[in-house]
PDB file of C-alpha atoms in Angstrom:
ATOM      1  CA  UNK A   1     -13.587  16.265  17.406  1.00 52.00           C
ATOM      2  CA  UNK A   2     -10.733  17.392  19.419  1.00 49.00           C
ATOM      3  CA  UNK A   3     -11.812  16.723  22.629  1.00 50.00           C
ATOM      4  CA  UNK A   4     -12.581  13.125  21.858  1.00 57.00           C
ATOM      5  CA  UNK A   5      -8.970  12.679  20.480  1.00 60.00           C
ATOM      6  CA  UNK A   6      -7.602  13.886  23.504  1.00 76.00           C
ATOM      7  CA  UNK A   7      -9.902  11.555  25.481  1.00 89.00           C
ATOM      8  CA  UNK A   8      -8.488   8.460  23.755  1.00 93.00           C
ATOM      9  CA  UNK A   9      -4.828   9.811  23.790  1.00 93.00           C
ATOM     10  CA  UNK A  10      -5.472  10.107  27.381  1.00 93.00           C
ATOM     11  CA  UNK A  11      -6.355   6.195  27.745  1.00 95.00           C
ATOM     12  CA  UNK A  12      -3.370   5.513  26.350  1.00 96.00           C
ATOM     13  CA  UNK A  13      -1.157   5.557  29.374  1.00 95.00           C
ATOM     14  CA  UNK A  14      -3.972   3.566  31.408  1.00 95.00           C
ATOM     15  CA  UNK A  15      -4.231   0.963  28.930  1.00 96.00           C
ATOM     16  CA  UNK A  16      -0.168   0.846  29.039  1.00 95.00           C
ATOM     17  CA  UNK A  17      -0.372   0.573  33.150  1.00 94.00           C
ATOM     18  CA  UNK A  18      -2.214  -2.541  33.026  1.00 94.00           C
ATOM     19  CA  UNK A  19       0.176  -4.460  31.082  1.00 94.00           C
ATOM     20  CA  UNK A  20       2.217  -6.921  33.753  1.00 91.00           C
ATOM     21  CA  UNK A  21       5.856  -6.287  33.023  1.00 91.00           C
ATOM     22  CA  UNK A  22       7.633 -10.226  33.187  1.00 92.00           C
ATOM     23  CA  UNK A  23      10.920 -10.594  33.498  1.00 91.00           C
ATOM     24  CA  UNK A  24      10.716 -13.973  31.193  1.00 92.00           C
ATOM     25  CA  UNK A  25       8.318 -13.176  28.513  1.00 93.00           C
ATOM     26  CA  UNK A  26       9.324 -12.494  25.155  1.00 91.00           C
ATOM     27  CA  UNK A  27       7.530  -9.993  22.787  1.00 91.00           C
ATOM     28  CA  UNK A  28       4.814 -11.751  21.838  1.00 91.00           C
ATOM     29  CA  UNK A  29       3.510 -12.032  25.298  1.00 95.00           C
ATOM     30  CA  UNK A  30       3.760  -8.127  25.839  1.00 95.00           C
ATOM     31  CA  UNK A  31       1.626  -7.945  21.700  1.00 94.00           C
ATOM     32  CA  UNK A  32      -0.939 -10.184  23.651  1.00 96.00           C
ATOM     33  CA  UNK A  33      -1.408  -8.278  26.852  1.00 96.00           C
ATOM     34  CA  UNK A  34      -1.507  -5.000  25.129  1.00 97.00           C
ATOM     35  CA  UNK A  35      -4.219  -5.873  22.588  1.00 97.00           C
ATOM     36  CA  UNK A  36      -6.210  -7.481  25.623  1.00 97.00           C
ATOM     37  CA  UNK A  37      -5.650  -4.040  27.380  1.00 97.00           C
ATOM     38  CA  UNK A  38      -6.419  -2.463  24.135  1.00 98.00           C
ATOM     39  CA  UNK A  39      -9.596  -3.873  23.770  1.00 97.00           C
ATOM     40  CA  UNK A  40     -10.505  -3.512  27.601  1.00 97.00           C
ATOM     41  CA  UNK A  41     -10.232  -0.035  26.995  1.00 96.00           C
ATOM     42  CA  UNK A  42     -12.809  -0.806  23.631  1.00 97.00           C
ATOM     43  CA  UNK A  43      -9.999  -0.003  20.732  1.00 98.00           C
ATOM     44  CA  UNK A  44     -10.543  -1.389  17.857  1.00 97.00           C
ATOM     45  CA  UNK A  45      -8.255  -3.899  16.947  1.00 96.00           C
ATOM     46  CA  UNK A  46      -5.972  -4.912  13.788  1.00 95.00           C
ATOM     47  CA  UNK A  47      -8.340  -3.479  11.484  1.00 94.00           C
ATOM     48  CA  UNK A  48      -7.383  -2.227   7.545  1.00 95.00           C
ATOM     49  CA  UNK A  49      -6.126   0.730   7.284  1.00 95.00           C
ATOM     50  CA  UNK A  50      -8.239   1.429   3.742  1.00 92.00           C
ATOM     51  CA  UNK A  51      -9.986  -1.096   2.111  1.00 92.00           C
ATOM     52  CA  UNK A  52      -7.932  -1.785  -1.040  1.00 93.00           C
ATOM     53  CA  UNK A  53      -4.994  -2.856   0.673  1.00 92.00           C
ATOM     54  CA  UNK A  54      -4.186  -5.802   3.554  1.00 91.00           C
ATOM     55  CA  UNK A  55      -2.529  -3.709   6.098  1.00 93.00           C
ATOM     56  CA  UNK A  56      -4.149  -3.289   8.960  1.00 96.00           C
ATOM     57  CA  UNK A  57      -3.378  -0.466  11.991  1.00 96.00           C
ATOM     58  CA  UNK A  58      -3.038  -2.774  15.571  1.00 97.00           C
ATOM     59  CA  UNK A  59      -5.525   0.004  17.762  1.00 98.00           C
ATOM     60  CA  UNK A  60      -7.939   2.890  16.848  1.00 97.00           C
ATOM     61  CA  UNK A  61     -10.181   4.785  18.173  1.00 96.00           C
ATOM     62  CA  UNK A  62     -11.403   8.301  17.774  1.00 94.00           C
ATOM     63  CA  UNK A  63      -9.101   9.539  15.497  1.00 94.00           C
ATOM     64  CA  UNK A  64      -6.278   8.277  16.962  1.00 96.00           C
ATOM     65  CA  UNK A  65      -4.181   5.138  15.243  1.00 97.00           C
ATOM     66  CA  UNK A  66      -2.036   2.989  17.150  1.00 98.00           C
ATOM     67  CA  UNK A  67       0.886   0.939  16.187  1.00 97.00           C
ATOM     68  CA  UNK A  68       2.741  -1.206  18.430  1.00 97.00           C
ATOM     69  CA  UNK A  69       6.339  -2.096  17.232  1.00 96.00           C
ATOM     70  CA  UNK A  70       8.342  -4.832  18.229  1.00 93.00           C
ATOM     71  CA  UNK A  71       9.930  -5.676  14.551  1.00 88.00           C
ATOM     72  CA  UNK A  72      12.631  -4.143  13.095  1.00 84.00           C
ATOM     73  CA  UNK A  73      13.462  -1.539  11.562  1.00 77.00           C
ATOM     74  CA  UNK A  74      11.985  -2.016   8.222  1.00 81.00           C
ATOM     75  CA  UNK A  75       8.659  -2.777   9.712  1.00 87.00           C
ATOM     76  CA  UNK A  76       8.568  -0.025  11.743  1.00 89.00           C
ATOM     77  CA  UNK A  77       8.684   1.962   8.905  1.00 91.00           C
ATOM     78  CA  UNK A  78       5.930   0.665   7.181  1.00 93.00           C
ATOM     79  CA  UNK A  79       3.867   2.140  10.352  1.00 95.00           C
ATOM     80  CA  UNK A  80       4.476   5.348   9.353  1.00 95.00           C
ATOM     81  CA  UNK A  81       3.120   4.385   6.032  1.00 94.00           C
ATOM     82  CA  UNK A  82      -0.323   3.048   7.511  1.00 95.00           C
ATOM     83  CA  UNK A  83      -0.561   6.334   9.473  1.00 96.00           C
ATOM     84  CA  UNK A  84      -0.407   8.453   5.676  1.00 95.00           C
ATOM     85  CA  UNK A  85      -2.683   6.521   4.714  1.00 95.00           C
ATOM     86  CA  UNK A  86      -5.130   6.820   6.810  1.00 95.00           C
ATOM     87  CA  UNK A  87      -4.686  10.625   7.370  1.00 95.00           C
ATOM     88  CA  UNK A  88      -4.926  10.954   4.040  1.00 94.00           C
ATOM     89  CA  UNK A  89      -8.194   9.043   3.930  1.00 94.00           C
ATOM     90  CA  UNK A  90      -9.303  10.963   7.178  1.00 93.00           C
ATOM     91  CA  UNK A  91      -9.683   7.609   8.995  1.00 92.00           C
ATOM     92  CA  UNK A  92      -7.633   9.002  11.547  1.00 94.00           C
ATOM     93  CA  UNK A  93      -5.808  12.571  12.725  1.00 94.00           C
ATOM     94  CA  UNK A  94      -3.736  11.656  14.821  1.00 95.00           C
ATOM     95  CA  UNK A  95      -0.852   8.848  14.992  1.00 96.00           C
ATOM     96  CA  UNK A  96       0.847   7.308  18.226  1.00 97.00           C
ATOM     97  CA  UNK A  97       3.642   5.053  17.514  1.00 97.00           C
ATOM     98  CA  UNK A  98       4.659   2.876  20.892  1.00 97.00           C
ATOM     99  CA  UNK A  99       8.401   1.183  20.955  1.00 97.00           C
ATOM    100  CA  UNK A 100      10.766  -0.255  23.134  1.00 96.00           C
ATOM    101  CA  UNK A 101      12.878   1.864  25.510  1.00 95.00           C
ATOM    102  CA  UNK A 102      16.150   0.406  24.034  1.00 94.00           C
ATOM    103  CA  UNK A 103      17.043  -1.507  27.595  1.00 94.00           C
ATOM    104  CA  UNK A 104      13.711  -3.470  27.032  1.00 95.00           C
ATOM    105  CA  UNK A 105      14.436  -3.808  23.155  1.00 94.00           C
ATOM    106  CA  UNK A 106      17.881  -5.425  24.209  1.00 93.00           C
ATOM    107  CA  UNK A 107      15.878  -7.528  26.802  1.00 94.00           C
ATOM    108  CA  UNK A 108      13.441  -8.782  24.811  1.00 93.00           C
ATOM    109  CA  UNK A 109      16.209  -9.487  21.987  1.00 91.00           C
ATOM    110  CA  UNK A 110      17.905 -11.043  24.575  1.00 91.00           C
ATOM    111  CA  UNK A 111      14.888 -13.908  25.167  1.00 91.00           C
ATOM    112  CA  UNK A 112      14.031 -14.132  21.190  1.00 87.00           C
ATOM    113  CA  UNK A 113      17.741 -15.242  20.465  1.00 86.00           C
ATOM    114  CA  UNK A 114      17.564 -17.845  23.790  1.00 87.00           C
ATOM    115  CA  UNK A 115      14.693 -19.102  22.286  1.00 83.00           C
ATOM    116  CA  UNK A 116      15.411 -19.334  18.736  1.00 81.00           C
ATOM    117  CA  UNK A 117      18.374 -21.357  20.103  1.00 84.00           C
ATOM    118  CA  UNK A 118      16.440 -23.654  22.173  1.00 84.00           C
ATOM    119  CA  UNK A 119      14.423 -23.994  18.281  1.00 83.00           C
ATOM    120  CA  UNK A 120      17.968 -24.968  16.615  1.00 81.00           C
ATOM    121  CA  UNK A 121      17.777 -21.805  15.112  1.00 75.00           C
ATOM    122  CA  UNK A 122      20.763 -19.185  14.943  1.00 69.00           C
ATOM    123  CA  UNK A 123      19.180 -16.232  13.298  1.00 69.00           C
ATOM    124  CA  UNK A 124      17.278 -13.498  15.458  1.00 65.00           C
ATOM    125  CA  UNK A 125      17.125  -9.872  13.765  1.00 70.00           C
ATOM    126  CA  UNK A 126      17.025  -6.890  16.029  1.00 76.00           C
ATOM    127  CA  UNK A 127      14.494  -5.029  17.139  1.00 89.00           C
ATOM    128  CA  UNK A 128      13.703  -1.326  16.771  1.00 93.00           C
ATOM    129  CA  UNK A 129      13.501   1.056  20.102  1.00 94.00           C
ATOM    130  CA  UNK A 130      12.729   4.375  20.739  1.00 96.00           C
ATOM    131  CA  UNK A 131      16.219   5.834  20.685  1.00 95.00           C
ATOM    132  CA  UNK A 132      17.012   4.906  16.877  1.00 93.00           C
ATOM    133  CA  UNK A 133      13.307   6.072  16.216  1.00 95.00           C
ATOM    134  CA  UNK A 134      13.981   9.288  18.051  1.00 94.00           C
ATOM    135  CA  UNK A 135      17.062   9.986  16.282  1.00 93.00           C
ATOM    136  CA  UNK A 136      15.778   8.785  12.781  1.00 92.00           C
ATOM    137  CA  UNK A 137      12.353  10.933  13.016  1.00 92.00           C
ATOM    138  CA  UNK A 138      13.968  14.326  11.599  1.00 90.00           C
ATOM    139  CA  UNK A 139      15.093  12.490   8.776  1.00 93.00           C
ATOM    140  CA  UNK A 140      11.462  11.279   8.360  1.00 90.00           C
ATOM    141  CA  UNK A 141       9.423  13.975   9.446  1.00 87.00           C
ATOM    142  CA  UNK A 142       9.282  15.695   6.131  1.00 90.00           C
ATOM    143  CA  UNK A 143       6.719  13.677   4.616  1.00 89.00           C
ATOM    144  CA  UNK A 144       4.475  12.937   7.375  1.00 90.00           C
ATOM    145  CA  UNK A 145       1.652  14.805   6.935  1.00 86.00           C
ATOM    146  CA  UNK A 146       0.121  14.312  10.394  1.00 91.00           C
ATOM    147  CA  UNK A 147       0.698  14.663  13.954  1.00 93.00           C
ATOM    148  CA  UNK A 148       2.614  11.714  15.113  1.00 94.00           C
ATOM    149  CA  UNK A 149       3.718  11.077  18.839  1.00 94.00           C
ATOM    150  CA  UNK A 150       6.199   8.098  19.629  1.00 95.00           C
ATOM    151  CA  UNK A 151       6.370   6.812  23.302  1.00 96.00           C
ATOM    152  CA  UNK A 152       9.236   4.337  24.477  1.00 95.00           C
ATOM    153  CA  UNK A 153       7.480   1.719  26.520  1.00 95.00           C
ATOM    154  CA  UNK A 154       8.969  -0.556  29.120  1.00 93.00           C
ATOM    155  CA  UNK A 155       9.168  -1.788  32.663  1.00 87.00           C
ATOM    156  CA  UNK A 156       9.612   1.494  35.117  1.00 69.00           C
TER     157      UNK A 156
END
C-alpha cells in the first residue's frame, strides 16, 4: 500500500505544473484549473469524507486526501478535521494540505477585494497561506493522528 501512496504523492507536483499561473484571475479560477488537473490526473473529486456527514475532501486517491485552501482561516481548519476523519475511518493515510505562498494569498486578496468593489460590496475576509499554517501547525499537531504534508503553492 505504500508504494501506491507514494505514486499518487508523486503526481501531485505534475498535476500542480499544469495549472496556468494568470496574473488576473482570482481564486476561483486557480479551484477550477486544479480540479480539471486533478481529474486529468484521475483523482477523485469533492467526494464525502464518511457517509454520515456533508463534508466532502476536494481530491483522493490511493490513500492520499487532498484539500485545496483558499478560505480563511477557520475553513482551513476544518481540513484538518476531514483528514481525522477519514484516517480514522481508514479512507485515507495520508493527508496533503495545498495553500497559498503568502505573496499569492496577498495577490489573490488583492483581486477578490477589486472585485467585490466593482459588486458594491466592501467586505472581503482574508485568506489563509502557508506561512500562518506553517507557524500555527505545532500548535495543532498534537491531535492529528496522521501524516500530514502542507505545500505553499504559487506562481514560481
Amino acid at each position: 500500500r505504500l508504494m501506491e501512496q507514494e505514486s499518487a504523492l508523486n503526481e501531485i507536483p505534475a498535476v500542480l505544473r499544469t495549472v496556468e499561473y494568470r496574473h488576473d484571475e482570482g481564486q476561483s479560477h486557480y479551484n477550477g484549473a486544479l480540479s480539471a488537473s486533478f481529474r486529468d490526473w484521475q483523482w477523485t473529486c469533492e467526494r464525502r469524507v464518511i457517509p454520515e456527514l456533508g463534508l466532502k475532501c476536494d481530491f483522493a486517491k490511493e490513500g492520499v486526501q487532498v484539500e485545496v485552501e483558499f478560505g480563511n482561516a477557520r475553513t482551513y481548519y476544518q481540513d484538518y478535521i476531514k483528514f481525522m476523519l477519514a484516517y480514522r475511518r481508514q479512507v485515507a493515510e495520508v493527508g496533503v494540505l495545498l495553500v497559498p505562498s503568502e505573496s499569492f494569498a496577498k495577490h489573490l486578496c488583492d483581486i477578490g477585494r477589486q472585485r467585490a468593489r466593482q459588486k458594491g460590496r466592501h467586505l472581503y475576509s482574508g485568506m489563509i497561506h502557508f506561512e500562518k499554517v506553517r507557524r500555527e501547525f505545532s500548535h495543532l499537531e498534537f491531535m492529528l493522528t496522521m501524516p500530514i504534508a502542507i505545500a505553499g503553492i504559487g506562481p514560481t
